Short mmCIF file of C-alpha atoms in Angstrom, two decimals:
data_model
loop_
_atom_site.label_atom_id
_atom_site.label_comp_id
_atom_site.label_asym_id
_atom_site.label_seq_id
_atom_site.Cartn_x
_atom_site.Cartn_y
_atom_site.Cartn_z
CA THR A 1 33.69 -17.35 -33.91
CA THR A 2 32.51 -19.74 -36.59
CA ALA A 3 34.75 -22.11 -38.52
CA MET A 4 34.23 -24.73 -41.22
CA HIS A 5 35.28 -28.31 -40.58
CA THR A 6 34.62 -30.78 -43.39
CA GLY A 7 31.88 -28.55 -44.77
CA ILE A 8 29.94 -28.34 -41.47
CA PRO A 9 29.82 -24.98 -39.66
CA VAL A 10 31.29 -25.26 -36.16
CA THR A 11 30.69 -22.56 -33.57
CA SER A 12 33.14 -22.23 -30.72
CA GLU A 13 32.34 -20.61 -27.42
CA ALA A 14 34.81 -19.78 -24.69
CA THR A 15 34.91 -22.17 -21.75
CA PRO A 16 33.44 -20.41 -18.70
CA LEU A 17 35.63 -19.65 -15.73
CA PRO A 18 35.25 -22.49 -13.19
CA PHE A 19 33.02 -20.94 -10.53
CA ALA A 20 31.01 -23.10 -8.11
CA VAL A 21 27.24 -23.64 -8.34
CA GLU A 22 25.83 -24.14 -4.83
CA ASN A 23 22.76 -24.21 -2.56
CA VAL A 24 20.34 -25.40 -5.25
CA THR A 25 16.66 -26.03 -4.44
CA PHE A 26 13.58 -26.73 -6.54
CA SER A 27 10.07 -25.35 -6.12
CA ASN A 28 6.92 -26.21 -8.05
CA SER A 29 5.05 -23.23 -9.45
CA PRO A 30 1.31 -22.99 -8.77
CA LEU A 31 0.91 -22.64 -12.56
CA GLY A 32 2.63 -25.94 -13.33
CA GLY A 33 6.25 -24.93 -13.91
CA LEU A 34 9.30 -25.78 -11.85
CA TRP A 35 11.79 -23.25 -10.44
CA ALA A 36 15.44 -24.02 -9.72
CA PHE A 37 17.01 -21.56 -7.27
CA GLY A 38 20.65 -21.43 -6.28
CA GLU A 39 23.72 -19.28 -6.31
CA ILE A 40 27.15 -19.20 -7.79
CA HIS A 41 30.20 -18.75 -5.62
CA ASN A 42 33.06 -16.95 -7.37
CA THR A 43 35.95 -19.27 -6.55
CA THR A 44 38.02 -18.14 -9.56
CA GLY A 45 40.28 -15.63 -7.78
CA THR A 46 39.34 -12.91 -10.28
CA ASN A 47 36.35 -10.67 -10.94
CA LEU A 48 33.62 -12.49 -12.85
CA GLU A 49 30.90 -11.19 -15.17
CA GLN A 50 28.41 -12.59 -17.69
CA ALA A 51 28.02 -15.57 -15.35
CA GLY A 52 25.33 -18.08 -16.19
CA VAL A 53 24.39 -21.60 -15.13
CA THR A 54 22.88 -24.71 -16.67
CA ILE A 55 20.63 -27.00 -14.64
CA SER A 56 20.02 -30.44 -16.17
CA LEU A 57 17.32 -32.70 -14.72
CA LEU A 58 18.20 -36.39 -14.97
CA ASP A 59 16.15 -39.59 -14.89
CA GLU A 60 17.10 -42.79 -13.00
CA ALA A 61 19.48 -43.83 -15.81
CA GLY A 62 21.25 -40.44 -15.81
CA ALA A 63 19.71 -39.23 -19.06
CA VAL A 64 18.80 -35.55 -19.37
CA VAL A 65 15.00 -35.10 -19.31
CA ALA A 66 14.96 -31.29 -19.13
CA GLU A 67 17.49 -28.47 -19.17
CA ALA A 68 17.45 -24.73 -18.48
CA GLN A 69 20.07 -21.97 -18.69
CA ASP A 70 20.15 -18.38 -17.53
CA TYR A 71 22.37 -15.65 -16.19
CA VAL A 72 22.74 -14.88 -12.49
CA GLN A 73 21.12 -11.74 -11.12
CA VAL A 74 24.30 -9.76 -10.44
CA GLU A 75 26.51 -8.42 -13.26
CA LEU A 76 29.90 -8.34 -11.48
CA ILE A 77 30.85 -10.92 -8.86
CA ARG A 78 34.07 -10.25 -6.99
CA PRO A 79 36.30 -13.12 -5.78
CA GLY A 80 34.66 -14.93 -2.87
CA GLU A 81 31.26 -13.29 -3.44
CA ARG A 82 28.00 -15.02 -4.36
CA ALA A 83 25.22 -14.24 -6.84
CA PRO A 84 21.76 -15.88 -6.99
CA PHE A 85 19.93 -17.36 -9.95
CA ALA A 86 16.37 -18.45 -10.68
CA LEU A 87 15.74 -20.80 -13.61
CA ARG A 88 12.25 -21.76 -14.73
CA PHE A 89 11.33 -25.02 -16.42
CA ASP A 90 8.06 -24.15 -18.21
CA THR A 91 7.24 -27.78 -19.00
CA PRO A 92 9.12 -29.85 -16.42
CA PRO A 93 9.10 -33.65 -16.46
CA GLN A 94 6.68 -35.48 -14.15
CA SER A 95 9.66 -36.42 -12.01
CA PHE A 96 13.44 -36.48 -12.03
CA ALA A 97 15.94 -38.54 -10.03
CA SER A 98 18.82 -36.08 -9.80
CA TYR A 99 20.26 -32.96 -11.37
CA LEU A 100 23.51 -31.46 -12.62
CA ALA A 101 24.35 -27.79 -12.02
CA ALA A 102 27.26 -26.36 -13.98
CA PRO A 103 28.77 -23.07 -15.19
CA TRP A 104 27.38 -22.12 -18.59
CA LYS A 105 29.03 -18.75 -19.14
CA GLY A 106 31.47 -16.57 -17.25
CA VAL A 107 34.36 -14.32 -18.20
CA ILE A 108 36.94 -12.20 -16.40
CA GLY A 109 35.14 -9.09 -15.17
CA TYR A 110 36.19 -5.56 -16.01
CA VAL A 111 35.63 -3.49 -12.86
CA GLY A 112 35.94 -0.16 -14.72
CA GLY A 113 32.35 -0.37 -15.96
CA TYR A 114 30.83 -0.73 -12.48
CA TYR A 115 30.30 1.60 -9.55
CA LEU A 116 31.21 -0.36 -6.42
CA ASP A 117 30.76 2.19 -3.63
CA LEU A 118 27.24 1.23 -2.54
CA THR A 119 26.40 -0.57 0.70
CA ALA A 120 23.19 -2.06 2.06
CA GLN A 121 22.31 -0.84 5.55
CA ASP A 122 19.53 -1.49 8.04
CA SER A 123 18.03 -4.29 5.94
CA GLN A 124 15.15 -6.20 7.48
CA GLY A 125 12.56 -8.61 6.23
CA THR A 126 9.08 -9.69 7.13
CA GLY A 127 7.18 -12.63 5.77
CA GLU A 128 3.72 -14.05 5.53
CA ARG A 129 3.98 -17.82 5.96
CA TYR A 130 5.22 -19.12 2.56
CA SER A 131 3.42 -16.57 0.41
CA THR A 132 5.26 -13.24 0.45
CA TYR A 133 8.39 -11.79 1.94
CA SER A 134 9.14 -8.07 2.00
CA VAL A 135 12.60 -6.57 2.43
CA SER A 136 13.35 -2.96 3.32
CA GLY A 137 16.52 -1.05 4.03
CA VAL A 138 18.82 1.68 2.82
CA ILE A 139 21.32 1.67 -0.05
CA ALA A 140 24.06 4.17 0.83
CA ASN A 141 26.48 5.74 -1.64
CA THR A 142 29.87 5.96 0.09
CA GLY A 143 31.80 6.87 -3.04
CA PRO A 144 32.91 10.06 -4.78
CA GLU A 145 30.29 10.11 -7.58
CA ASP A 146 26.54 9.86 -8.01
CA ALA A 147 25.33 6.31 -8.65
CA VAL A 148 22.94 5.79 -11.57
CA GLU A 149 21.10 2.74 -12.94
CA VAL A 150 21.28 1.03 -9.55
CA SER A 151 19.67 -2.36 -8.96
CA VAL A 152 19.23 -4.27 -5.72
CA THR A 153 19.33 -8.06 -5.51
CA VAL A 154 17.84 -9.93 -2.55
CA THR A 155 18.48 -13.63 -1.86
CA LEU A 156 16.33 -15.69 0.52
CA TYR A 157 17.76 -18.78 2.25
CA ASP A 158 16.15 -21.61 4.20
CA ALA A 159 17.45 -22.85 7.55
CA LEU A 160 19.95 -25.14 5.74
CA GLY A 161 21.48 -22.27 3.73
CA ARG A 162 19.83 -23.24 0.43
CA VAL A 163 18.44 -20.53 -1.85
CA ILE A 164 14.62 -20.50 -1.83
CA GLY A 165 14.00 -17.22 -3.62
CA THR A 166 15.60 -14.21 -5.23
CA ARG A 167 14.47 -10.90 -6.65
CA ARG A 168 16.21 -8.08 -8.47
CA ALA A 169 14.65 -4.63 -8.64
CA PRO A 170 15.53 -0.94 -8.84
CA PRO A 171 15.56 1.00 -5.56
CA GLU A 172 13.01 3.73 -4.86
CA TYR A 173 15.28 6.37 -6.44
CA ASP A 174 17.15 5.75 -9.70
CA VAL A 175 20.02 8.11 -8.80
CA ILE A 176 21.80 7.88 -5.44
CA PRO A 177 23.91 11.00 -4.93
CA THR A 178 27.32 11.02 -3.21
CA GLY A 179 26.65 10.62 0.49
CA GLY A 180 23.00 9.77 -0.19
#
């Protein structure tokens, strides 16, 4: 909504639900950018959708030197579940002393628009020393209807539990029939 206050347009935006932003890491891109990886943890007690985060890079004095925002890679996050994000700083500062990670967007999720009867099975991964990592497995439809417009999200963690990569992609088949 937009309102007028003393002749100046003021835009209001709903305060996001207070989910947690966790397991953040940074990785320099070979092309000069900087990636921030992490995940949100839905600590709200309700379903969450349209979740997004802001990462602010700070200098020694605590001033913001760069900022990026984006949505997480999963549309509906149930209570207690996690969803990864990957934010790119195209022109990052030469250095930064610390960062702030905070909810940017997030509203109560409406489950009726999502098909929740899919499970990942037999997932396995193989990697080539810091360059590529491949994941394979089966997405099974355990529900009463065919699943359409399916996407799979993979999150990679380091030995300390921090997110070091994420990818979202469609599975091999775009329709997964009941029992398929």
